[in-house]
């Protein structure tokens, strides 16, 4: 069967690229290994009556892009539900911090508990909003040195006092926060959210993970009705509506390369040809397994996947979660940042460096049934507990198959003091540790970002300086996914950026 474009993998970035190509009039074929589309943006009924996401759940960064509007995804079943408050941070002494999409409401609430900190939050947000908006523009462009330079020179960050800003940008985000705030209970949720990209609070030049925090107030947080997979289901529906094919349970076995040009794939023993091939799988799956070895670039040896970094316990509850500090809908709606202080994050990372699961993990709780009643039976709840840090390779001969039950229990034990009674209400669960993530979702070594999100693997260096333009090592092969700029998370920018490059080639 012949196509204009074959897409390997049906993760959200790959589907976004495929959707743009299909809408432009090209014949597209998508080939997915699993029995559902979406990759790490998919939803299944794991417990009867309960819809479990299998990967990313909070839709934040995609709201900073024009993807949903450009593709008209609402016509194909996508319905976004607003999540506000954005973040809720409870503390065991009864205090809490709530961050709303509205900046003034956030500052007022913080000042009521911690006088002066609300004004500091406003000053921090105002100071770094131009920088964060420029970073957003960089995410939506192909990361060549020329494009990066133009965006930073001509974007909103041109108004920043770079002499002072650079001193902050070059520092660890766990330290930069001290420059703006005095209260640890205000610093902690900002630092814990910054840690979601992977690098620890002590890593040099990691400050941008904190400094783009103002974007949360711009984008807000949303959820597709029915689960995170609502996005990828809508994308697949669009592709099919424009005459494309989306095959599931049909993994690509190898890329066909002839005379130095990608010409198709072999899947299920059958040959499929195309004018171009776009791979949305993990970059090392593409370079080490699918691509003929004679075309494998040397830089594949230097791409750092890391040693995992997080795990998630997904729970089906027979009643809504109730926080001791702030019972009710607001706390259930927000992303719940369960972290005492920065030291808890650093201690968890120290355990990770020793090859041990965090003994006292910080947690992000998500109970999106508070805004979407299709996720759980009436009066019930889905609760997902993302925790860090958890290594893929364990010390002392340990195996995830042997310790998974014990570690899952430890995450729930860490959460229980904040919402007593949660353990007693569990009626089903799924624990996605680093080895599970690799086996089931193809996330090498359990890294949900594909490659480590350190400065040497970002922007024009992701996944390497020679492959950062979304073009593979042979003609007609293109690349997208979390392995590519701008990295992991539900944003879709990698897919949109790659689509521009592919469409230019096909035109």
Tab-separated table of C-alpha atoms in Angstrom:
chain	number	residue	atom	x	y	z
A	1	UNK	CA	0.000	0.000	0.000
A	2	UNK	CA	1.366	3.437	-0.914
A	3	UNK	CA	1.157	6.652	1.127
A	4	UNK	CA	2.505	10.148	0.897
A	5	UNK	CA	3.494	9.926	4.571
A	6	UNK	CA	3.892	6.966	6.894
A	7	UNK	CA	3.922	7.790	10.603
A	8	UNK	CA	5.495	5.323	13.033
A	9	UNK	CA	3.778	5.427	16.429
A	10	UNK	CA	0.513	7.056	17.497
A	11	UNK	CA	1.641	9.221	20.373
A	12	UNK	CA	0.134	12.686	20.503
A	13	UNK	CA	3.025	14.390	18.686
A	14	UNK	CA	3.015	11.816	15.895
A	15	UNK	CA	-0.756	12.113	15.516
A	16	UNK	CA	-0.542	15.910	15.425
A	17	UNK	CA	1.992	15.746	12.579
A	18	UNK	CA	-0.181	13.196	10.791
A	19	UNK	CA	-3.276	15.344	11.252
A	20	UNK	CA	-1.640	18.401	9.695
A	21	UNK	CA	-0.479	16.295	6.739
A	22	UNK	CA	-3.890	14.674	6.258
A	23	UNK	CA	-5.634	18.032	6.432
A	24	UNK	CA	-3.212	19.369	3.817
A	25	UNK	CA	-4.474	16.705	1.433
A	26	UNK	CA	-1.778	14.051	1.742
A	27	UNK	CA	-2.502	10.341	2.121
A	28	UNK	CA	-1.314	9.327	5.577
A	29	UNK	CA	-0.856	5.941	7.263
A	30	UNK	CA	-0.209	5.698	11.016
A	31	UNK	CA	1.149	2.463	12.504
A	32	UNK	CA	0.861	1.875	16.269
A	33	UNK	CA	2.244	-1.045	18.299
A	34	UNK	CA	-0.401	-0.954	21.036
A	35	UNK	CA	-4.123	-1.689	20.704
A	36	UNK	CA	-5.096	1.926	21.425
A	37	UNK	CA	-3.852	5.217	20.006
A	38	UNK	CA	-2.221	7.859	22.121
A	39	UNK	CA	0.987	6.395	23.487
A	40	UNK	CA	1.515	8.164	26.787
A	41	UNK	CA	-1.628	10.249	26.185
A	42	UNK	CA	-4.226	7.490	26.326
A	43	UNK	CA	-7.079	6.379	28.590
A	44	UNK	CA	-8.458	2.918	29.330
A	45	UNK	CA	-11.066	1.404	31.644
A	46	UNK	CA	-8.583	-0.399	33.888
A	47	UNK	CA	-11.070	-0.955	36.726
A	48	UNK	CA	-14.736	-1.501	35.764
A	49	UNK	CA	-16.427	1.903	35.727
A	50	UNK	CA	-13.165	3.841	36.196
A	51	UNK	CA	-11.215	5.501	33.384
A	52	UNK	CA	-7.443	5.502	33.972
A	53	UNK	CA	-5.002	7.628	32.015
A	54	UNK	CA	-1.874	5.675	31.165
A	55	UNK	CA	0.449	8.645	30.817
A	56	UNK	CA	0.167	12.423	30.917
A	57	UNK	CA	-2.982	13.782	32.521
A	58	UNK	CA	-2.770	17.559	32.984
A	59	UNK	CA	-3.133	19.404	29.670
A	60	UNK	CA	-1.205	22.631	30.198
A	61	UNK	CA	1.383	23.357	27.527
A	62	UNK	CA	-0.836	22.466	24.562
A	63	UNK	CA	-3.017	25.405	25.607
A	64	UNK	CA	-0.111	27.697	24.749
A	65	UNK	CA	-0.230	26.503	21.140
A	66	UNK	CA	-2.775	27.044	18.336
A	67	UNK	CA	-2.981	23.294	17.611
A	68	UNK	CA	-6.539	22.618	18.814
A	69	UNK	CA	-7.911	25.609	16.907
A	70	UNK	CA	-5.850	25.084	13.729
A	71	UNK	CA	-6.951	21.465	13.454
A	72	UNK	CA	-10.512	22.095	14.620
A	73	UNK	CA	-10.329	19.192	17.059
A	74	UNK	CA	-13.589	20.086	18.779
A	75	UNK	CA	-15.334	18.928	15.587
A	76	UNK	CA	-13.843	15.481	16.187
A	77	UNK	CA	-14.977	15.008	19.768
A	78	UNK	CA	-12.417	16.897	21.858
A	79	UNK	CA	-14.030	18.801	24.725
A	80	UNK	CA	-11.736	20.528	27.192
A	81	UNK	CA	-12.846	21.072	30.804
A	82	UNK	CA	-11.235	23.869	32.796
A	83	UNK	CA	-9.287	23.008	35.953
A	84	UNK	CA	-9.251	25.928	38.392
A	85	UNK	CA	-7.671	26.239	40.971
A	86	UNK	CA	-4.501	25.151	39.219
A	87	UNK	CA	-2.510	23.995	42.249
A	88	UNK	CA	-3.237	23.234	45.890
A	89	UNK	CA	-0.456	22.666	48.423
A	90	UNK	CA	-1.594	21.383	51.832
A	91	UNK	CA	0.632	21.280	54.888
A	92	UNK	CA	0.283	19.098	57.950
A	93	UNK	CA	-0.061	22.091	60.274
A	94	UNK	CA	-3.349	23.036	58.578
A	95	UNK	CA	-2.037	25.800	56.337
A	96	UNK	CA	-2.142	25.631	52.552
A	97	UNK	CA	-1.331	27.522	49.361
A	98	UNK	CA	-3.813	27.688	46.477
A	99	UNK	CA	-2.791	28.966	43.050
A	100	UNK	CA	-5.596	30.040	40.721
A	101	UNK	CA	-5.417	30.885	37.055
A	102	UNK	CA	-6.215	34.483	37.971
A	103	UNK	CA	-3.008	36.065	39.213
A	104	UNK	CA	-4.646	38.661	41.462
A	105	UNK	CA	-6.844	36.045	43.151
A	106	UNK	CA	-3.739	33.950	43.780
A	107	UNK	CA	-1.792	36.837	45.294
A	108	UNK	CA	-4.701	37.848	47.533
A	109	UNK	CA	-5.065	34.318	48.903
A	110	UNK	CA	-1.353	33.956	49.567
A	111	UNK	CA	-1.218	37.309	51.364
A	112	UNK	CA	-4.046	36.295	53.684
A	113	UNK	CA	-1.923	33.482	55.116
A	114	UNK	CA	1.585	34.785	54.500
A	115	UNK	CA	1.561	38.605	54.522
A	116	UNK	CA	3.859	40.081	51.914
A	117	UNK	CA	4.299	36.855	49.966
A	118	UNK	CA	1.400	37.618	47.639
A	119	UNK	CA	3.065	40.841	46.556
A	120	UNK	CA	6.302	38.939	46.052
A	121	UNK	CA	4.472	36.353	43.923
A	122	UNK	CA	3.074	39.174	41.774
A	123	UNK	CA	6.518	40.735	41.377
A	124	UNK	CA	8.044	37.364	40.455
A	125	UNK	CA	5.323	36.705	37.873
A	126	UNK	CA	5.553	40.165	36.346
A	127	UNK	CA	9.350	40.003	36.174
A	128	UNK	CA	9.514	36.684	34.366
A	129	UNK	CA	6.366	36.813	32.206
A	130	UNK	CA	8.257	38.300	29.204
A	131	UNK	CA	10.951	35.620	29.460
A	132	UNK	CA	8.433	32.804	29.807
A	133	UNK	CA	6.485	34.022	26.788
A	134	UNK	CA	9.663	34.082	24.742
A	135	UNK	CA	10.416	30.509	25.833
A	136	UNK	CA	6.916	29.611	24.623
A	137	UNK	CA	7.742	31.119	21.211
A	138	UNK	CA	11.009	29.143	21.132
A	139	UNK	CA	9.069	25.933	21.822
A	140	UNK	CA	6.924	26.628	18.749
A	141	UNK	CA	9.878	27.013	16.378
A	142	UNK	CA	12.529	24.756	14.880
A	143	UNK	CA	15.468	25.202	17.260
A	144	UNK	CA	18.272	26.311	14.939
A	145	UNK	CA	20.801	28.744	16.436
A	146	UNK	CA	19.528	31.438	14.036
A	147	UNK	CA	15.879	30.943	15.026
A	148	UNK	CA	16.724	30.841	18.728
A	149	UNK	CA	18.734	34.040	18.437
A	150	UNK	CA	15.992	35.840	16.506
A	151	UNK	CA	13.303	34.797	18.969
A	152	UNK	CA	15.227	35.878	22.043
A	153	UNK	CA	16.381	39.109	20.400
A	154	UNK	CA	12.997	40.138	19.009
A	155	UNK	CA	10.620	38.497	21.494
A	156	UNK	CA	9.154	39.864	24.706
A	157	UNK	CA	12.327	39.067	26.614
A	158	UNK	CA	14.031	41.934	24.800
A	159	UNK	CA	12.603	44.058	27.632
A	160	UNK	CA	14.417	42.039	30.305
A	161	UNK	CA	17.500	43.369	32.058
A	162	UNK	CA	19.676	40.540	30.780
A	163	UNK	CA	22.641	41.406	32.982
A	164	UNK	CA	20.598	40.532	36.068
A	165	UNK	CA	18.448	37.871	34.406
A	166	UNK	CA	21.368	35.756	33.225
A	167	UNK	CA	22.693	35.415	36.759
A	168	UNK	CA	19.360	33.850	37.723
A	169	UNK	CA	18.991	31.695	34.612
A	170	UNK	CA	22.391	30.086	35.132
A	171	UNK	CA	21.592	28.950	38.675
A	172	UNK	CA	19.696	25.948	40.110
A	173	UNK	CA	15.964	26.589	40.401
A	174	UNK	CA	16.005	25.426	44.004
A	175	UNK	CA	18.203	28.415	44.838
A	176	UNK	CA	16.703	31.065	42.570
A	177	UNK	CA	13.398	30.873	44.426
A	178	UNK	CA	15.142	32.354	47.499
A	179	UNK	CA	15.742	35.519	45.505
A	180	UNK	CA	11.994	36.205	45.336
A	181	UNK	CA	10.277	34.662	48.366
A	182	UNK	CA	10.754	34.359	52.124
A	183	UNK	CA	8.185	31.728	53.147
A	184	UNK	CA	9.188	28.095	52.556
A	185	UNK	CA	5.544	27.083	52.123
A	186	UNK	CA	5.293	29.416	49.133
A	187	UNK	CA	8.652	28.420	47.687
A	188	UNK	CA	7.985	24.683	47.893
A	189	UNK	CA	5.077	24.309	45.426
A	190	UNK	CA	6.913	26.384	42.818
A	191	UNK	CA	10.043	24.274	43.188
A	192	UNK	CA	8.086	21.012	43.187
A	193	UNK	CA	6.350	21.995	39.933
A	194	UNK	CA	9.722	22.894	38.414
A	195	UNK	CA	10.961	19.422	39.382
A	196	UNK	CA	8.340	17.836	37.123
A	197	UNK	CA	10.690	18.285	34.170
A	198	UNK	CA	13.164	15.894	35.775
A	199	UNK	CA	16.344	17.700	36.850
A	200	UNK	CA	16.697	18.122	40.630
A	201	UNK	CA	16.516	21.531	42.345
A	202	UNK	CA	20.318	21.550	42.730
A	203	UNK	CA	21.178	21.261	39.020
A	204	UNK	CA	23.073	24.196	37.522
A	205	UNK	CA	21.327	26.135	34.733
A	206	UNK	CA	17.958	24.588	35.602
A	207	UNK	CA	16.340	27.886	36.669
A	208	UNK	CA	14.179	28.197	33.505
A	209	UNK	CA	12.037	25.318	34.808
A	210	UNK	CA	11.023	27.690	37.607
A	211	UNK	CA	11.137	30.944	35.676
A	212	UNK	CA	8.494	29.929	33.142
A	213	UNK	CA	6.001	29.453	36.011
A	214	UNK	CA	4.041	32.577	34.883
A	215	UNK	CA	2.888	30.582	31.839
A	216	UNK	CA	0.568	28.552	34.088
A	217	UNK	CA	-1.512	31.677	34.636
A	218	UNK	CA	-1.686	32.202	30.868
A	219	UNK	CA	-2.473	28.643	29.797
A	220	UNK	CA	-4.408	27.367	32.767
A	221	UNK	CA	-4.944	23.619	33.073
A	222	UNK	CA	-7.544	21.592	31.225
A	223	UNK	CA	-8.759	18.035	30.902
A	224	UNK	CA	-10.359	16.341	27.891
A	225	UNK	CA	-13.763	15.013	28.896
A	226	UNK	CA	-13.523	11.242	29.196
A	227	UNK	CA	-9.793	11.232	29.930
A	228	UNK	CA	-6.488	12.391	28.554
A	229	UNK	CA	-6.938	10.081	25.577
A	230	UNK	CA	-9.751	12.320	24.362
A	231	UNK	CA	-7.081	14.417	22.627
A	232	UNK	CA	-5.510	11.542	20.735
A	233	UNK	CA	-8.853	9.947	19.868
A	234	UNK	CA	-9.926	13.239	18.282
A	235	UNK	CA	-6.677	13.398	16.315
A	236	UNK	CA	-7.146	9.849	15.022
A	237	UNK	CA	-10.730	10.678	14.024
A	238	UNK	CA	-9.538	13.722	12.072
A	239	UNK	CA	-6.887	11.692	10.222
A	240	UNK	CA	-9.461	9.085	9.224
A	241	UNK	CA	-11.987	11.754	8.226
A	242	UNK	CA	-9.440	13.101	5.744
A	243	UNK	CA	-8.861	9.663	4.221
A	244	UNK	CA	-5.918	8.530	6.342
A	245	UNK	CA	-5.441	5.114	7.932
A	246	UNK	CA	-4.704	4.553	11.623
A	247	UNK	CA	-3.587	0.996	12.359
A	248	UNK	CA	-3.352	-0.317	15.923
A	249	UNK	CA	-1.703	-3.557	17.084
A	250	UNK	CA	0.542	-3.146	14.026
A	251	UNK	CA	4.097	-2.219	15.041
A	252	UNK	CA	6.652	-1.131	12.512
A	253	UNK	CA	9.378	-3.767	12.313
A	254	UNK	CA	11.930	-1.860	10.256
A	255	UNK	CA	12.413	1.191	8.104
A	256	UNK	CA	12.980	0.648	4.398
A	257	UNK	CA	15.946	2.652	3.142
A	258	UNK	CA	17.080	2.499	-0.491
A	259	UNK	CA	19.725	4.636	-2.144
A	260	UNK	CA	20.037	6.669	1.049
A	261	UNK	CA	16.331	7.559	1.225
A	262	UNK	CA	13.556	6.326	3.517
A	263	UNK	CA	10.911	4.702	1.335
A	264	UNK	CA	8.553	3.018	3.793
A	265	UNK	CA	8.307	0.407	6.532
A	266	UNK	CA	7.707	-3.272	7.107
A	267	UNK	CA	4.835	-3.954	9.524
A	268	UNK	CA	3.252	-7.351	10.282
A	269	UNK	CA	5.409	-8.802	7.517
A	270	UNK	CA	3.900	-6.496	4.912
A	271	UNK	CA	5.668	-3.701	3.046
A	272	UNK	CA	4.172	-0.209	3.026
A	273	UNK	CA	5.786	2.503	0.933
A	274	UNK	CA	5.684	6.293	1.154
A	275	UNK	CA	7.306	9.444	-0.113
A	276	UNK	CA	8.336	10.238	3.470
A	277	UNK	CA	8.426	8.512	6.853
A	278	UNK	CA	7.962	10.283	10.184
A	279	UNK	CA	8.989	8.402	13.314
A	280	UNK	CA	7.284	9.435	16.539
A	281	UNK	CA	8.739	6.662	18.683
A	282	UNK	CA	11.599	7.034	21.137
A	283	UNK	CA	14.651	8.318	19.262
A	284	UNK	CA	16.702	5.276	20.277
A	285	UNK	CA	13.983	2.923	19.057
A	286	UNK	CA	14.226	4.680	15.694
A	287	UNK	CA	18.020	4.812	15.479
A	288	UNK	CA	18.952	1.530	17.150
A	289	UNK	CA	16.150	-0.809	16.079
A	290	UNK	CA	14.134	0.474	13.111
A	291	UNK	CA	16.850	2.139	11.038
A	292	UNK	CA	19.258	-0.179	9.162
A	293	UNK	CA	22.492	-0.247	11.161
A	294	UNK	CA	24.634	1.178	8.346
A	295	UNK	CA	22.699	4.445	8.624
A	296	UNK	CA	22.884	4.752	12.416
A	297	UNK	CA	24.523	8.067	13.386
A	298	UNK	CA	27.323	8.080	15.944
A	299	UNK	CA	25.537	10.645	18.103
A	300	UNK	CA	23.059	7.945	19.118
A	301	UNK	CA	25.762	6.777	21.533
A	302	UNK	CA	25.760	10.088	23.406
A	303	UNK	CA	22.000	10.538	23.947
A	304	UNK	CA	21.324	10.241	27.670
A	305	UNK	CA	18.106	8.539	28.689
A	306	UNK	CA	18.929	8.591	32.379
A	307	UNK	CA	17.720	6.212	35.059
A	308	UNK	CA	13.974	6.873	35.145
A	309	UNK	CA	12.724	9.469	37.577
A	310	UNK	CA	9.102	9.004	38.563
A	311	UNK	CA	6.332	6.490	39.191
A	312	UNK	CA	2.570	6.831	39.384
A	313	UNK	CA	0.004	5.002	41.487
A	314	UNK	CA	-3.473	5.190	39.939
A	315	UNK	CA	-6.323	4.498	42.330
A	316	UNK	CA	-10.036	3.815	42.017
A	317	UNK	CA	-11.801	5.082	45.165
A	318	UNK	CA	-15.335	4.393	46.362
A	319	UNK	CA	-15.671	7.970	47.636
A	320	UNK	CA	-14.115	11.383	46.877
A	321	UNK	CA	-10.742	12.183	48.369
A	322	UNK	CA	-11.019	14.547	51.343
A	323	UNK	CA	-8.123	16.729	52.433
A	324	UNK	CA	-7.860	17.403	56.157
A	325	UNK	CA	-6.586	20.924	55.517
A	326	UNK	CA	-9.216	22.004	53.012
A	327	UNK	CA	-12.067	19.552	52.343
A	328	UNK	CA	-14.241	20.177	49.316
A	329	UNK	CA	-14.255	20.642	45.579
A	330	UNK	CA	-11.445	23.195	45.213
A	331	UNK	CA	-8.753	20.942	46.672
A	332	UNK	CA	-9.964	17.963	44.611
A	333	UNK	CA	-10.010	20.005	41.396
A	334	UNK	CA	-6.479	21.386	41.526
A	335	UNK	CA	-3.234	19.531	41.008
A	336	UNK	CA	-2.384	18.629	44.591
A	337	UNK	CA	1.260	19.330	45.418
A	338	UNK	CA	2.089	17.119	48.384
A	339	UNK	CA	5.523	18.267	49.462
A	340	UNK	CA	6.602	19.527	52.893
A	341	UNK	CA	9.639	21.512	51.788
A	342	UNK	CA	12.526	21.552	49.357
A	343	UNK	CA	14.537	19.214	51.551
A	344	UNK	CA	12.000	16.457	50.925
A	345	UNK	CA	12.671	16.748	47.181
A	346	UNK	CA	16.431	16.734	47.714
A	347	UNK	CA	16.248	13.719	50.045
A	348	UNK	CA	14.163	11.794	47.516
A	349	UNK	CA	16.731	12.586	44.841
A	350	UNK	CA	19.533	11.406	47.155
A	351	UNK	CA	17.751	8.042	47.505
A	352	UNK	CA	17.454	7.893	43.722
A	353	UNK	CA	21.184	8.491	43.249
A	354	UNK	CA	21.841	5.505	45.528
A	355	UNK	CA	19.638	3.324	43.323
A	356	UNK	CA	16.848	3.230	45.879
A	357	UNK	CA	13.185	4.226	45.599
A	358	UNK	CA	12.467	7.439	47.484
A	359	UNK	CA	11.605	6.490	51.069
A	360	UNK	CA	9.616	9.703	51.602
A	361	UNK	CA	8.493	10.786	48.132
A	362	UNK	CA	6.945	14.144	47.264
A	363	UNK	CA	3.719	13.638	45.333
A	364	UNK	CA	1.484	15.304	42.757
A	365	UNK	CA	-2.100	14.182	43.385
A	366	UNK	CA	-4.718	14.358	40.623
A	367	UNK	CA	-8.421	13.670	41.138
A	368	UNK	CA	-9.911	14.853	37.869
A	369	UNK	CA	-13.241	13.158	38.537
A	370	UNK	CA	-13.880	16.380	40.461
A	371	UNK	CA	-14.387	18.102	37.085
A	372	UNK	CA	-15.324	15.121	34.903
A	373	UNK	CA	-18.026	12.751	36.116
A	374	UNK	CA	-17.354	10.307	33.265
A	375	UNK	CA	-14.147	9.078	34.922
A	376	UNK	CA	-15.710	7.231	37.874
A	377	UNK	CA	-19.110	5.881	38.992
A	378	UNK	CA	-21.411	8.331	40.820
A	379	UNK	CA	-20.023	9.264	44.232
A	380	UNK	CA	-16.642	7.708	43.433
A	381	UNK	CA	-13.225	9.064	42.477
A	382	UNK	CA	-10.113	8.438	40.422
A	383	UNK	CA	-6.962	9.531	42.250
A	384	UNK	CA	-3.533	9.450	40.670
A	385	UNK	CA	-0.368	9.907	42.714
A	386	UNK	CA	2.746	10.814	40.721
A	387	UNK	CA	5.831	10.573	42.926
A	388	UNK	CA	9.573	11.168	42.568
A	389	UNK	CA	12.301	9.962	42.490
A	390	UNK	CA	12.351	6.295	41.441
A	391	UNK	CA	15.293	4.759	39.547
A	392	UNK	CA	14.943	2.257	36.729
A	393	UNK	CA	18.101	0.421	37.771
A	394	UNK	CA	17.886	-0.516	41.438
A	395	UNK	CA	20.758	-1.182	43.827
A	396	UNK	CA	21.631	-4.413	45.621
A	397	UNK	CA	20.152	-6.719	43.014
A	398	UNK	CA	16.611	-5.494	43.552
A	399	UNK	CA	13.951	-5.930	40.872
A	400	UNK	CA	10.834	-3.843	40.287
A	401	UNK	CA	8.863	-7.044	39.887
A	402	UNK	CA	9.822	-7.968	43.463
A	403	UNK	CA	9.306	-4.603	45.177
A	404	UNK	CA	6.465	-3.001	43.228
A	405	UNK	CA	3.769	-3.774	45.826
A	406	UNK	CA	5.906	-2.469	48.669
A	407	UNK	CA	6.765	0.755	46.835
A	408	UNK	CA	3.161	1.358	45.776
A	409	UNK	CA	2.112	1.001	49.409
A	410	UNK	CA	4.807	3.478	50.506
A	411	UNK	CA	3.444	6.132	48.102
A	412	UNK	CA	-0.054	5.683	49.477
A	413	UNK	CA	1.319	5.789	53.044
A	414	UNK	CA	3.028	9.113	52.252
A	415	UNK	CA	-0.261	10.525	50.959
A	416	UNK	CA	-2.572	9.239	53.701
A	417	UNK	CA	-1.768	11.869	56.416
A	418	UNK	CA	-2.943	14.628	54.074
A	419	UNK	CA	-6.238	12.896	53.215
A	420	UNK	CA	-7.044	10.380	55.976
A	421	UNK	CA	-9.309	7.560	54.911
A	422	UNK	CA	-7.975	7.318	51.371
A	423	UNK	CA	-6.406	3.890	51.908
A	424	UNK	CA	-9.689	2.437	53.173
A	425	UNK	CA	-11.557	3.649	50.073
A	426	UNK	CA	-9.328	1.989	47.443
A	427	UNK	CA	-11.201	-0.522	45.272
A	428	UNK	CA	-8.644	-0.944	42.488
A	429	UNK	CA	-5.255	0.291	41.385
A	430	UNK	CA	-2.491	0.333	38.787
A	431	UNK	CA	1.138	1.013	39.681
A	432	UNK	CA	3.251	2.333	36.817
A	433	UNK	CA	6.865	2.085	37.936
A	434	UNK	CA	9.830	2.749	35.597
A	435	UNK	CA	10.024	-0.843	34.326
A	436	UNK	CA	6.248	-0.871	33.642
A	437	UNK	CA	6.587	2.370	31.691
A	438	UNK	CA	9.281	0.824	29.523
A	439	UNK	CA	7.479	-2.475	28.957
A	440	UNK	CA	4.029	-1.078	28.255
A	441	UNK	CA	4.585	2.393	26.792
A	442	UNK	CA	8.016	2.033	25.212
A	443	UNK	CA	9.506	4.693	27.486
A	444	UNK	CA	13.127	3.606	27.635
A	445	UNK	CA	14.366	3.145	31.196
A	446	UNK	CA	11.107	4.619	32.449
A	447	UNK	CA	11.897	8.207	31.446
A	448	UNK	CA	8.608	9.886	30.514
A	449	UNK	CA	10.608	12.657	28.831
A	450	UNK	CA	12.421	10.108	26.569
A	451	UNK	CA	15.773	11.845	27.113
A	452	UNK	CA	16.936	13.764	30.150
A	453	UNK	CA	15.797	17.389	30.119
A	454	UNK	CA	19.190	18.847	31.029
A	455	UNK	CA	20.499	21.944	29.295
A	456	UNK	CA	22.882	19.897	27.131
A	457	UNK	CA	19.870	18.058	25.654
A	458	UNK	CA	17.522	20.977	25.140
A	459	UNK	CA	16.679	23.352	22.300
A	460	UNK	CA	19.135	22.942	19.368
A	461	UNK	CA	20.874	20.075	21.181
A	462	UNK	CA	17.792	17.818	21.412
A	463	UNK	CA	18.293	14.961	20.702
A	464	UNK	CA	21.648	16.049	19.251
A	465	UNK	CA	22.974	19.008	17.330
A	466	UNK	CA	22.820	17.047	14.074
A	467	UNK	CA	19.194	15.905	14.403
A	468	UNK	CA	17.451	18.821	16.097
A	469	UNK	CA	15.765	20.053	12.896
A	470	UNK	CA	13.283	17.117	12.894
A	471	UNK	CA	15.155	15.529	9.977
A	472	UNK	CA	16.520	12.000	10.360
A	473	UNK	CA	19.935	10.750	9.275
A	474	UNK	CA	18.655	9.683	5.823
A	475	UNK	CA	16.653	11.650	3.283
A	476	UNK	CA	12.901	11.347	3.638
A	477	UNK	CA	13.031	10.328	7.315
A	478	UNK	CA	11.685	12.790	9.853
A	479	UNK	CA	11.492	12.760	13.647
A	480	UNK	CA	9.018	13.906	16.278
A	481	UNK	CA	7.987	13.085	19.848
A	482	UNK	CA	9.347	13.854	23.307
A	483	UNK	CA	12.849	12.955	22.104
A	484	UNK	CA	12.786	16.111	19.997
A	485	UNK	CA	12.581	19.818	20.864
A	486	UNK	CA	10.961	21.022	23.073
A	487	UNK	CA	10.827	17.689	24.955
A	488	UNK	CA	8.245	15.926	27.063
A	489	UNK	CA	4.828	16.955	28.306
A	490	UNK	CA	1.474	17.298	26.567
A	491	UNK	CA	2.269	20.238	24.320
A	492	UNK	CA	2.281	18.964	20.751
A	493	UNK	CA	4.837	21.549	19.661
A	494	UNK	CA	7.212	18.831	18.500
A	495	UNK	CA	4.454	17.415	16.315
A	496	UNK	CA	3.466	20.801	14.910
A	497	UNK	CA	7.074	21.815	14.264
A	498	UNK	CA	7.836	18.498	12.564
A	499	UNK	CA	4.716	18.826	10.417
A	500	UNK	CA	6.013	22.105	8.969
A	501	UNK	CA	9.260	20.413	7.974
A	502	UNK	CA	7.514	17.354	6.505
A	503	UNK	CA	4.984	19.418	4.534
A	504	UNK	CA	7.762	21.512	3.031
A	505	UNK	CA	9.443	18.300	1.862
A	506	UNK	CA	6.221	16.869	0.396
A	507	UNK	CA	5.170	20.062	-1.377
